[in-house]
Structure formats: structure tokens, C-alpha cells
mmCIF file of N, CA and C in Angstrom:
data_model
loop_
_atom_site.group_PDB
_atom_site.id
_atom_site.type_symbol
_atom_site.label_atom_id
_atom_site.label_comp_id
_atom_site.label_asym_id
_atom_site.label_seq_id
_atom_site.Cartn_x
_atom_site.Cartn_y
_atom_site.Cartn_z
ATOM 1 N N MET A 1 -2.692 -9.684 221.055
ATOM 2 C CA MET A 1 -2.622 -8.243 221.162
ATOM 3 C C MET A 1 -2.013 -7.636 219.885
ATOM 4 N N TRP A 2 -1.008 -8.316 219.329
ATOM 5 C CA TRP A 2 -0.348 -7.799 218.130
ATOM 6 C C TRP A 2 -1.291 -7.781 216.937
ATOM 7 N N TRP A 3 -2.201 -8.753 216.908
ATOM 8 C CA TRP A 3 -3.162 -8.783 215.805
ATOM 9 C C TRP A 3 -4.099 -7.583 215.861
ATOM 10 N N LEU A 4 -4.508 -7.205 217.048
ATOM 11 C CA LEU A 4 -5.390 -6.041 217.171
ATOM 12 C C LEU A 4 -4.667 -4.753 216.795
ATOM 13 N N ILE A 5 -3.389 -4.669 217.154
ATOM 14 C CA ILE A 5 -2.587 -3.509 216.750
ATOM 15 C C ILE A 5 -2.463 -3.477 215.228
ATOM 16 N N ALA A 6 -2.260 -4.655 214.633
ATOM 17 C CA ALA A 6 -2.183 -4.731 213.168
ATOM 18 C C ALA A 6 -3.512 -4.330 212.536
ATOM 19 N N ALA A 7 -4.635 -4.742 213.158
ATOM 20 C CA ALA A 7 -5.954 -4.393 212.625
ATOM 21 C C ALA A 7 -6.151 -2.881 212.650
ATOM 22 N N VAL A 8 -5.774 -2.242 213.744
ATOM 23 C CA VAL A 8 -5.881 -0.779 213.825
ATOM 24 C C VAL A 8 -4.943 -0.131 212.816
ATOM 25 N N GLY A 9 -3.733 -0.678 212.700
ATOM 26 C CA GLY A 9 -2.765 -0.145 211.744
ATOM 27 C C GLY A 9 -3.253 -0.251 210.318
ATOM 28 N N LEU A 10 -3.991 -1.315 210.001
ATOM 29 C CA LEU A 10 -4.551 -1.467 208.654
ATOM 30 C C LEU A 10 -5.818 -0.631 208.472
ATOM 31 N N GLY A 11 -6.480 -0.322 209.562
ATOM 32 C CA GLY A 11 -7.686 0.500 209.484
ATOM 33 C C GLY A 11 -7.382 1.955 209.192
ATOM 34 N N ILE A 12 -6.221 2.426 209.620
ATOM 35 C CA ILE A 12 -5.861 3.836 209.392
ATOM 36 C C ILE A 12 -5.746 4.144 207.896
ATOM 37 N N PRO A 13 -4.979 3.357 207.119
ATOM 38 C CA PRO A 13 -4.940 3.662 205.675
ATOM 39 C C PRO A 13 -6.304 3.486 204.995
ATOM 40 N N LEU A 14 -7.146 2.609 205.542
ATOM 41 C CA LEU A 14 -8.490 2.459 204.987
ATOM 42 C C LEU A 14 -9.233 3.780 205.064
ATOM 43 N N VAL A 15 -9.151 4.436 206.202
ATOM 44 C CA VAL A 15 -9.855 5.707 206.389
ATOM 45 C C VAL A 15 -9.205 6.812 205.560
ATOM 46 N N VAL A 16 -7.881 6.821 205.512
ATOM 47 C CA VAL A 16 -7.161 7.901 204.828
ATOM 48 C C VAL A 16 -7.271 7.768 203.309
ATOM 49 N N THR A 17 -7.124 6.556 202.789
ATOM 50 C CA THR A 17 -7.089 6.368 201.336
ATOM 51 C C THR A 17 -8.399 5.873 200.740
ATOM 52 N N ALA A 18 -9.327 5.434 201.574
ATOM 53 C CA ALA A 18 -10.604 4.872 201.117
ATOM 54 C C ALA A 18 -10.394 3.670 200.204
ATOM 55 N N MET A 19 -9.365 2.885 200.481
ATOM 56 C CA MET A 19 -9.129 1.650 199.732
ATOM 57 C C MET A 19 -9.679 0.485 200.563
ATOM 58 N N PRO A 20 -10.730 -0.175 200.094
ATOM 59 C CA PRO A 20 -11.380 -1.207 200.895
ATOM 60 C C PRO A 20 -10.498 -2.421 201.184
ATOM 61 N N GLU A 21 -9.442 -2.611 200.417
ATOM 62 C CA GLU A 21 -8.568 -3.755 200.654
ATOM 63 C C GLU A 21 -7.947 -3.701 202.048
ATOM 64 N N PHE A 22 -7.612 -2.495 202.514
ATOM 65 C CA PHE A 22 -7.047 -2.369 203.858
ATOM 66 C C PHE A 22 -8.049 -2.833 204.910
ATOM 67 N N GLY A 23 -9.304 -2.535 204.696
ATOM 68 C CA GLY A 23 -10.341 -2.993 205.619
ATOM 69 C C GLY A 23 -10.453 -4.505 205.634
ATOM 70 N N MET A 24 -10.300 -5.120 204.476
ATOM 71 C CA MET A 24 -10.380 -6.578 204.398
ATOM 72 C C MET A 24 -9.206 -7.218 205.127
ATOM 73 N N PHE A 25 -8.018 -6.617 204.991
ATOM 74 C CA PHE A 25 -6.861 -7.130 205.728
ATOM 75 C C PHE A 25 -7.027 -6.898 207.228
ATOM 76 N N ALA A 26 -7.667 -5.795 207.613
ATOM 77 C CA ALA A 26 -7.920 -5.525 209.032
ATOM 78 C C ALA A 26 -8.862 -6.579 209.606
ATOM 79 N N VAL A 27 -9.874 -6.978 208.850
ATOM 80 C CA VAL A 27 -10.777 -8.036 209.302
ATOM 81 C C VAL A 27 -10.011 -9.348 209.438
ATOM 82 N N GLY A 28 -9.092 -9.608 208.506
ATOM 83 C CA GLY A 28 -8.247 -10.802 208.610
ATOM 84 C C GLY A 28 -7.396 -10.763 209.873
ATOM 85 N N ALA A 29 -6.891 -9.585 210.223
ATOM 86 C CA ALA A 29 -6.102 -9.444 211.451
ATOM 87 C C ALA A 29 -6.959 -9.692 212.684
ATOM 88 N N VAL A 30 -8.192 -9.231 212.681
ATOM 89 C CA VAL A 30 -9.099 -9.500 213.800
ATOM 90 C C VAL A 30 -9.381 -10.995 213.890
ATOM 91 N N ALA A 31 -9.534 -11.655 212.748
ATOM 92 C CA ALA A 31 -9.727 -13.109 212.754
ATOM 93 C C ALA A 31 -8.496 -13.811 213.327
ATOM 94 N N GLY A 32 -7.297 -13.313 213.019
ATOM 95 C CA GLY A 32 -6.078 -13.860 213.611
ATOM 96 C C GLY A 32 -6.058 -13.653 215.120
ATOM 97 N N ALA A 33 -6.545 -12.505 215.587
ATOM 98 C CA ALA A 33 -6.611 -12.228 217.024
ATOM 99 C C ALA A 33 -7.586 -13.171 217.712
ATOM 100 N N VAL A 34 -8.711 -13.464 217.067
ATOM 101 C CA VAL A 34 -9.677 -14.404 217.637
ATOM 102 C C VAL A 34 -9.055 -15.798 217.710
ATOM 103 N N THR A 35 -8.325 -16.170 216.683
ATOM 104 C CA THR A 35 -7.647 -17.472 216.691
ATOM 105 C C THR A 35 -6.645 -17.537 217.827
ATOM 106 N N ALA A 36 -5.905 -16.461 218.042
ATOM 107 C CA ALA A 36 -4.943 -16.420 219.150
ATOM 108 C C ALA A 36 -5.652 -16.516 220.499
ATOM 109 N N ALA A 37 -6.802 -15.842 220.629
ATOM 110 C CA ALA A 37 -7.552 -15.880 221.888
ATOM 111 C C ALA A 37 -8.117 -17.273 222.162
ATOM 112 N N LEU A 38 -8.397 -18.013 221.105
ATOM 113 C CA LEU A 38 -8.902 -19.375 221.271
ATOM 114 C C LEU A 38 -7.788 -20.392 221.467
ATOM 115 N N GLY A 39 -6.553 -19.921 221.492
ATOM 116 C CA GLY A 39 -5.421 -20.807 221.768
ATOM 117 C C GLY A 39 -4.734 -21.363 220.544
ATOM 118 N N GLY A 40 -5.008 -20.817 219.394
ATOM 119 C CA GLY A 40 -4.355 -21.279 218.177
ATOM 120 C C GLY A 40 -2.893 -20.865 218.138
ATOM 121 N N GLY A 41 -2.086 -21.684 217.548
ATOM 122 C CA GLY A 41 -0.663 -21.388 217.443
ATOM 123 C C GLY A 41 -0.381 -20.309 216.425
ATOM 124 N N THR A 42 0.894 -19.938 216.333
ATOM 125 C CA THR A 42 1.299 -18.864 215.428
ATOM 126 C C THR A 42 0.989 -19.213 213.982
ATOM 127 N N VAL A 43 1.247 -20.468 213.593
ATOM 128 C CA VAL A 43 0.985 -20.889 212.215
ATOM 129 C C VAL A 43 -0.512 -20.808 211.924
ATOM 130 N N ALA A 44 -1.346 -21.260 212.859
ATOM 131 C CA ALA A 44 -2.795 -21.224 212.681
ATOM 132 C C ALA A 44 -3.273 -19.770 212.571
ATOM 133 N N GLN A 45 -2.703 -18.890 213.370
ATOM 134 C CA GLN A 45 -3.094 -17.482 213.332
ATOM 135 C C GLN A 45 -2.805 -16.872 211.964
ATOM 136 N N PHE A 46 -1.592 -17.141 211.447
ATOM 137 C CA PHE A 46 -1.237 -16.602 210.139
ATOM 138 C C PHE A 46 -2.094 -17.217 209.036
ATOM 139 N N LEU A 47 -2.386 -18.504 209.129
ATOM 140 C CA LEU A 47 -3.238 -19.144 208.128
ATOM 141 C C LEU A 47 -4.642 -18.539 208.130
ATOM 142 N N VAL A 48 -5.195 -18.326 209.327
ATOM 143 C CA VAL A 48 -6.518 -17.721 209.418
ATOM 144 C C VAL A 48 -6.480 -16.304 208.843
ATOM 145 N N PHE A 49 -5.452 -15.535 209.173
ATOM 146 C CA PHE A 49 -5.310 -14.182 208.641
ATOM 147 C C PHE A 49 -5.283 -14.202 207.110
ATOM 148 N N VAL A 50 -4.457 -15.073 206.545
ATOM 149 C CA VAL A 50 -4.308 -15.134 205.088
ATOM 150 C C VAL A 50 -5.596 -15.609 204.424
ATOM 151 N N VAL A 51 -6.205 -16.666 204.958
ATOM 152 C CA VAL A 51 -7.415 -17.221 204.340
ATOM 153 C C VAL A 51 -8.558 -16.217 204.392
ATOM 154 N N VAL A 52 -8.788 -15.588 205.548
ATOM 155 C CA VAL A 52 -9.880 -14.624 205.669
ATOM 156 C C VAL A 52 -9.628 -13.411 204.769
ATOM 157 N N SER A 53 -8.404 -12.910 204.760
ATOM 158 C CA SER A 53 -8.093 -11.739 203.938
ATOM 159 C C SER A 53 -8.282 -12.029 202.457
ATOM 160 N N ILE A 54 -7.759 -13.155 202.000
ATOM 161 C CA ILE A 54 -7.882 -13.509 200.584
ATOM 162 C C ILE A 54 -9.338 -13.769 200.215
ATOM 163 N N ALA A 55 -10.065 -14.437 201.109
ATOM 164 C CA ALA A 55 -11.481 -14.706 200.824
ATOM 165 C C ALA A 55 -12.261 -13.403 200.691
ATOM 166 N N LEU A 56 -11.994 -12.457 201.589
ATOM 167 C CA LEU A 56 -12.699 -11.178 201.499
ATOM 168 C C LEU A 56 -12.330 -10.418 200.225
ATOM 169 N N VAL A 57 -11.060 -10.400 199.881
ATOM 170 C CA VAL A 57 -10.635 -9.712 198.660
ATOM 171 C C VAL A 57 -11.266 -10.383 197.437
ATOM 172 N N ALA A 58 -11.286 -11.722 197.429
ATOM 173 C CA ALA A 58 -11.822 -12.449 196.280
ATOM 174 C C ALA A 58 -13.329 -12.272 196.128
ATOM 175 N N VAL A 59 -14.040 -12.116 197.236
ATOM 176 C CA VAL A 59 -15.497 -12.023 197.163
ATOM 177 C C VAL A 59 -15.979 -10.572 197.120
ATOM 178 N N VAL A 60 -15.454 -9.739 198.011
ATOM 179 C CA VAL A 60 -15.974 -8.385 198.155
ATOM 180 C C VAL A 60 -15.459 -7.443 197.070
ATOM 181 N N ARG A 61 -14.230 -7.573 196.669
ATOM 182 C CA ARG A 61 -13.651 -6.630 195.712
ATOM 183 C C ARG A 61 -14.372 -6.622 194.365
ATOM 184 N N PRO A 62 -14.676 -7.796 193.767
ATOM 185 C CA PRO A 62 -15.423 -7.742 192.495
ATOM 186 C C PRO A 62 -16.804 -7.095 192.646
ATOM 187 N N ILE A 63 -17.463 -7.333 193.778
ATOM 188 C CA ILE A 63 -18.772 -6.721 194.002
ATOM 189 C C ILE A 63 -18.621 -5.211 194.115
ATOM 190 N N ALA A 64 -17.613 -4.773 194.870
ATOM 191 C CA ALA A 64 -17.381 -3.334 195.033
ATOM 192 C C ALA A 64 -17.028 -2.681 193.705
ATOM 193 N N ASN A 65 -16.203 -3.332 192.897
ATOM 194 C CA ASN A 65 -15.834 -2.773 191.593
ATOM 195 C C ASN A 65 -17.039 -2.667 190.666
ATOM 196 N N ARG A 66 -17.932 -3.648 190.735
ATOM 197 C CA ARG A 66 -19.120 -3.633 189.892
ATOM 198 C C ARG A 66 -20.028 -2.459 190.272
ATOM 199 N N HIS A 67 -20.135 -2.172 191.563
ATOM 200 C CA HIS A 67 -21.007 -1.093 192.012
ATOM 201 C C HIS A 67 -20.341 0.280 191.939
ATOM 202 N N ARG A 68 -19.030 0.307 191.910
ATOM 203 C CA ARG A 68 -18.313 1.583 191.884
ATOM 204 C C ARG A 68 -18.588 2.354 190.605
ATOM 205 N N GLY A 69 -18.700 1.656 189.474
ATOM 206 C CA GLY A 69 -18.903 2.314 188.188
ATOM 207 C C GLY A 69 -20.328 2.778 187.957
ATOM 208 N N GLN A 70 -21.268 2.326 188.778
ATOM 209 C CA GLN A 70 -22.658 2.697 188.578
ATOM 210 C C GLN A 70 -22.993 3.948 189.370
ATOM 211 N N GLY A 71 -23.647 4.848 188.723
ATOM 212 C CA GLY A 71 -24.140 6.027 189.416
ATOM 213 C C GLY A 71 -25.532 5.744 189.952
ATOM 214 N N PRO A 72 -26.101 6.693 190.631
ATOM 215 C CA PRO A 72 -27.468 6.495 191.107
ATOM 216 C C PRO A 72 -28.432 6.392 189.937
ATOM 217 N N ARG A 73 -29.411 5.540 190.084
ATOM 218 C CA ARG A 73 -30.376 5.299 189.023
ATOM 219 C C ARG A 73 -31.590 6.223 189.207
ATOM 220 N N LEU A 74 -31.404 7.497 188.879
ATOM 221 C CA LEU A 74 -32.484 8.461 188.998
ATOM 222 C C LEU A 74 -32.966 8.836 187.601
ATOM 223 N N ALA A 75 -34.235 8.629 187.376
ATOM 224 C CA ALA A 75 -34.806 9.016 186.094
ATOM 225 C C ALA A 75 -35.264 10.469 186.182
ATOM 226 N N SER A 76 -35.058 11.192 185.100
ATOM 227 C CA SER A 76 -35.491 12.587 185.068
ATOM 228 C C SER A 76 -36.109 12.873 183.710
ATOM 229 N N GLY A 77 -36.799 13.977 183.634
ATOM 230 C CA GLY A 77 -37.429 14.367 182.376
ATOM 231 C C GLY A 77 -38.482 13.359 181.962
ATOM 232 N N ILE A 78 -38.535 13.072 180.661
ATOM 233 C CA ILE A 78 -39.556 12.149 180.166
ATOM 234 C C ILE A 78 -39.302 10.714 180.625
ATOM 235 N N ASP A 79 -38.047 10.377 180.946
ATOM 236 C CA ASP A 79 -37.765 9.034 181.442
ATOM 237 C C ASP A 79 -38.462 8.785 182.773
ATOM 238 N N ALA A 80 -38.637 9.825 183.571
ATOM 239 C CA ALA A 80 -39.314 9.680 184.861
ATOM 240 C C ALA A 80 -40.818 9.458 184.680
ATOM 241 N N LEU A 81 -41.364 9.784 183.519
ATOM 242 C CA LEU A 81 -42.798 9.624 183.289
ATOM 243 C C LEU A 81 -43.161 8.241 182.767
ATOM 244 N N LYS A 82 -42.203 7.546 182.182
ATOM 245 C CA LYS A 82 -42.471 6.199 181.656
ATOM 246 C C LYS A 82 -42.816 5.269 182.812
ATOM 247 N N GLY A 83 -43.899 4.520 182.617
ATOM 248 C CA GLY A 83 -44.321 3.589 183.651
ATOM 249 C C GLY A 83 -45.295 4.185 184.658
ATOM 250 N N ARG A 84 -45.528 5.473 184.603
ATOM 251 C CA ARG A 84 -46.452 6.126 185.546
ATOM 252 C C ARG A 84 -47.889 5.941 185.097
ATOM 253 N N SER A 85 -48.791 6.050 186.054
ATOM 254 C CA SER A 85 -50.224 5.981 185.750
ATOM 255 C C SER A 85 -50.746 7.375 185.429
ATOM 256 N N ALA A 86 -51.764 7.401 184.603
ATOM 257 C CA ALA A 86 -52.395 8.667 184.214
ATOM 258 C C ALA A 86 -53.899 8.450 184.141
ATOM 259 N N THR A 87 -54.645 9.542 184.184
ATOM 260 C CA THR A 87 -56.104 9.496 184.085
ATOM 261 C C THR A 87 -56.521 10.064 182.733
ATOM 262 N N VAL A 88 -57.396 9.340 182.052
ATOM 263 C CA VAL A 88 -57.878 9.782 180.744
ATOM 264 C C VAL A 88 -58.857 10.935 180.954
ATOM 265 N N LEU A 89 -58.626 12.048 180.247
ATOM 266 C CA LEU A 89 -59.516 13.212 180.307
ATOM 267 C C LEU A 89 -60.430 13.263 179.089
ATOM 268 N N GLU A 90 -59.869 12.965 177.902
ATOM 269 C CA GLU A 90 -60.632 12.890 176.650
ATOM 270 C C GLU A 90 -60.333 11.537 176.032
ATOM 271 N N ARG A 91 -61.328 10.987 175.368
ATOM 272 C CA ARG A 91 -61.196 9.653 174.767
ATOM 273 C C ARG A 91 -59.839 9.487 174.063
ATOM 274 N N VAL A 92 -59.147 8.377 174.368
ATOM 275 C CA VAL A 92 -57.831 8.091 173.793
ATOM 276 C C VAL A 92 -57.948 6.848 172.928
ATOM 277 N N ASP A 93 -57.511 6.961 171.686
ATOM 278 C CA ASP A 93 -57.440 5.803 170.785
ATOM 279 C C ASP A 93 -56.137 5.887 170.005
ATOM 280 N N ALA A 94 -55.933 4.966 169.080
ATOM 281 C CA ALA A 94 -54.671 4.943 168.333
ATOM 282 C C ALA A 94 -54.675 5.938 167.178
ATOM 283 N N GLY A 95 -55.845 6.335 166.731
ATOM 284 C CA GLY A 95 -55.931 7.229 165.583
ATOM 285 C C GLY A 95 -55.732 8.684 165.957
ATOM 286 N N ASN A 96 -56.806 9.309 166.451
ATOM 287 C CA ASN A 96 -56.772 10.734 166.760
ATOM 288 C C ASN A 96 -56.147 11.032 168.103
ATOM 289 N N GLY A 97 -56.019 10.036 168.940
ATOM 290 C CA GLY A 97 -55.463 10.263 170.266
ATOM 291 C C GLY A 97 -56.477 10.890 171.187
ATOM 292 N N GLY A 98 -55.997 11.566 172.204
ATOM 293 C CA GLY A 98 -56.856 12.195 173.184
ATOM 294 C C GLY A 98 -56.005 12.925 174.205
ATOM 295 N N ARG A 99 -56.543 13.110 175.398
ATOM 296 C CA ARG A 99 -55.825 13.832 176.457
ATOM 297 C C ARG A 99 -55.832 13.010 177.737
ATOM 298 N N ILE A 100 -54.712 13.096 178.475
ATOM 299 C CA ILE A 100 -54.582 12.443 179.775
ATOM 300 C C ILE A 100 -54.007 13.437 180.772
ATOM 301 N N LYS A 101 -54.227 13.148 182.040
ATOM 302 C CA LYS A 101 -53.591 13.938 183.093
ATOM 303 C C LYS A 101 -52.480 13.076 183.672
ATOM 304 N N LEU A 102 -51.240 13.524 183.473
ATOM 305 C CA LEU A 102 -50.048 12.780 183.864
ATOM 306 C C LEU A 102 -49.168 13.668 184.729
ATOM 307 N N ALA A 103 -48.920 13.249 185.939
ATOM 308 C CA ALA A 103 -48.054 13.987 186.871
ATOM 309 C C ALA A 103 -48.519 15.434 187.036
ATOM 310 N N GLY A 104 -49.851 15.612 187.096
ATOM 311 C CA GLY A 104 -50.398 16.948 187.316
ATOM 312 C C GLY A 104 -50.478 17.817 186.081
ATOM 313 N N GLU A 105 -50.078 17.298 184.937
ATOM 314 C CA GLU A 105 -50.107 18.065 183.694
ATOM 315 C C GLU A 105 -50.992 17.360 182.672
ATOM 316 N N ILE A 106 -51.501 18.122 181.741
ATOM 317 C CA ILE A 106 -52.324 17.549 180.682
ATOM 318 C C ILE A 106 -51.440 17.264 179.473
ATOM 319 N N TRP A 107 -51.506 16.025 179.009
ATOM 320 C CA TRP A 107 -50.692 15.567 177.884
ATOM 321 C C TRP A 107 -51.612 15.046 176.789
ATOM 322 N N SER A 108 -51.152 15.181 175.540
ATOM 323 C CA SER A 108 -51.831 14.473 174.467
ATOM 324 C C SER A 108 -51.371 13.020 174.548
ATOM 325 N N ALA A 109 -52.268 12.123 174.147
ATOM 326 C CA ALA A 109 -51.951 10.702 174.274
ATOM 327 C C ALA A 109 -52.539 9.920 173.114
ATOM 328 N N ARG A 110 -51.908 8.788 172.829
ATOM 329 C CA ARG A 110 -52.390 7.823 171.842
ATOM 330 C C ARG A 110 -52.314 6.448 172.458
ATOM 331 N N ALA A 111 -53.228 5.587 172.066
ATOM 332 C CA ALA A 111 -53.202 4.204 172.538
ATOM 333 C C ALA A 111 -52.093 3.455 171.808
ATOM 334 N N LEU A 112 -51.303 2.726 172.552
ATOM 335 C CA LEU A 112 -50.226 1.937 171.945
ATOM 336 C C LEU A 112 -50.812 0.811 171.099
ATOM 337 N N ASP A 113 -51.848 0.177 171.618
ATOM 338 C CA ASP A 113 -52.539 -0.895 170.901
ATOM 339 C C ASP A 113 -53.592 -0.251 170.001
ATOM 340 N N GLY A 114 -53.520 -0.515 168.704
ATOM 341 C CA GLY A 114 -54.414 0.113 167.736
ATOM 342 C C GLY A 114 -55.879 -0.217 167.931
ATOM 343 N N ASP A 115 -56.196 -1.308 168.620
ATOM 344 C CA ASP A 115 -57.583 -1.720 168.799
ATOM 345 C C ASP A 115 -58.207 -1.191 170.086
ATOM 346 N N ARG A 116 -57.409 -0.638 170.973
ATOM 347 C CA ARG A 116 -57.921 -0.217 172.278
ATOM 348 C C ARG A 116 -58.419 1.220 172.245
ATOM 349 N N VAL A 117 -59.457 1.459 173.059
ATOM 350 C CA VAL A 117 -60.015 2.803 173.233
ATOM 351 C C VAL A 117 -60.180 3.004 174.732
ATOM 352 N N TYR A 118 -59.732 4.143 175.222
ATOM 353 C CA TYR A 118 -59.833 4.451 176.647
ATOM 354 C C TYR A 118 -60.761 5.645 176.820
ATOM 355 N N GLU A 119 -61.709 5.476 177.709
ATOM 356 C CA GLU A 119 -62.720 6.501 177.947
ATOM 357 C C GLU A 119 -62.315 7.385 179.120
ATOM 358 N N PRO A 120 -62.883 8.613 179.201
ATOM 359 C CA PRO A 120 -62.561 9.508 180.312
ATOM 360 C C PRO A 120 -62.803 8.844 181.674
ATOM 361 N N GLY A 121 -61.869 9.086 182.584
ATOM 362 C CA GLY A 121 -61.950 8.522 183.931
ATOM 363 C C GLY A 121 -61.151 7.241 184.107
ATOM 364 N N GLN A 122 -60.818 6.563 183.000
ATOM 365 C CA GLN A 122 -60.043 5.329 183.102
ATOM 366 C C GLN A 122 -58.589 5.644 183.459
ATOM 367 N N GLN A 123 -57.948 4.682 184.136
ATOM 368 C CA GLN A 123 -56.523 4.784 184.434
ATOM 369 C C GLN A 123 -55.741 4.065 183.344
ATOM 370 N N VAL A 124 -54.678 4.677 182.883
ATOM 371 C CA VAL A 124 -53.802 4.079 181.872
ATOM 372 C C VAL A 124 -52.360 4.187 182.360
ATOM 373 N N ASP A 125 -51.489 3.391 181.769
ATOM 374 C CA ASP A 125 -50.064 3.438 182.082
ATOM 375 C C ASP A 125 -49.296 3.980 180.886
ATOM 376 N N VAL A 126 -48.358 4.861 181.152
ATOM 377 C CA VAL A 126 -47.548 5.457 180.091
ATOM 378 C C VAL A 126 -46.422 4.493 179.751
ATOM 379 N N VAL A 127 -46.324 4.129 178.486
ATOM 380 C CA VAL A 127 -45.291 3.208 178.026
ATOM 381 C C VAL A 127 -44.119 3.962 177.417
ATOM 382 N N GLU A 128 -44.426 4.990 176.664
ATOM 383 C CA GLU A 128 -43.390 5.728 175.926
ATOM 384 C C GLU A 128 -43.853 7.165 175.753
ATOM 385 N N ILE A 129 -42.895 8.048 175.552
ATOM 386 C CA ILE A 129 -43.201 9.436 175.232
ATOM 387 C C ILE A 129 -42.581 9.721 173.871
ATOM 388 N N GLU A 130 -43.402 10.138 172.908
ATOM 389 C CA GLU A 130 -42.924 10.529 171.581
ATOM 390 C C GLU A 130 -43.218 12.006 171.397
ATOM 391 N N GLY A 131 -42.196 12.811 171.489
ATOM 392 C CA GLY A 131 -42.399 14.249 171.396
ATOM 393 C C GLY A 131 -43.215 14.730 172.582
ATOM 394 N N ALA A 132 -44.414 15.265 172.299
ATOM 395 C CA ALA A 132 -45.299 15.722 173.366
ATOM 396 C C ALA A 132 -46.506 14.798 173.517
ATOM 397 N N THR A 133 -46.388 13.564 173.003
ATOM 398 C CA THR A 133 -47.502 12.619 173.051
ATOM 399 C C THR A 133 -47.081 11.396 173.857
ATOM 400 N N ALA A 134 -47.944 11.013 174.779
ATOM 401 C CA ALA A 134 -47.694 9.821 175.592
ATOM 402 C C ALA A 134 -48.374 8.628 174.949
ATOM 403 N N LEU A 135 -47.656 7.527 174.814
ATOM 404 C CA LEU A 135 -48.242 6.285 174.330
ATOM 405 C C LEU A 135 -48.668 5.482 175.560
ATOM 406 N N VAL A 136 -49.943 5.083 175.604
ATOM 407 C CA VAL A 136 -50.485 4.476 176.814
ATOM 408 C C VAL A 136 -51.070 3.106 176.543
ATOM 409 N N ILE A 137 -51.164 2.342 177.610
ATOM 410 C CA ILE A 137 -51.866 1.050 177.591
ATOM 411 C C ILE A 137 -52.797 0.991 178.786
#
């Protein structure tokens, strides 16, 4: 019973401070309560609490820290157009270029590969955007 009270007691600062370590210790306390329910002695209960808590801190905390610094990976502007498919409207080559329909808009385009020529109606992929020109393959 005391382990469950400890788990709730550790859960409160988790909610208030948003520090995940308190949650890991609360899980360790629940593991101690399970050990007590299975008939484990006081020493076994404390060992289970310590081992589970330390294991969670050692495994989960580095993962959480790695993800904490990353923001959402949302591409916007021209970065959102890279990798998208487009339809050739006017012949596209590496020299004079041509026109494509990309994301509902008409863009000037050039072939990334100097030997390739894309005819109207073909699907191409945008590799890069240079100014107002899409480089396609």
C-alpha cells in the first residue's frame, strides 16, 4: 500500500513540473508494489524500485533529451516543393528549359541531367529550386 502512495506522490510533481524523472520513479514505486503483492520482502521491494527506476532513467531520459531539442519537421516555401512530382507543360531540357505544373502553379524548369529531355505530359520530380526555376529529373 505504501508503494502505491509513493507512486501517487511521485506522480503529482510529474504533472506539476513536467519532469519525466518523477514519472520514472513512480513506475519504480509501482514495481515495488507489485513485488510486495507477490510476497517479496522489504529488501527485494527496494531493490526492484531502485533497479526499475534507474533502468528507466538510463534508457528513457537520453531518448527524451534527444527528441526535446527537435522541433516539428515541417517544410515550407520552396523546401516543401523539393521531392514533389510535376507535369511537364512545355518541353524541358538542360539548355533552354521549359515549363512544368507544380503544386497547381506553372514554373519554369530545367533538366538536372544535361542529356535528358522531357516532353509535355510526362511526370518529373523536382530535385532543387534555383530562384524561380525548378531542376527536375
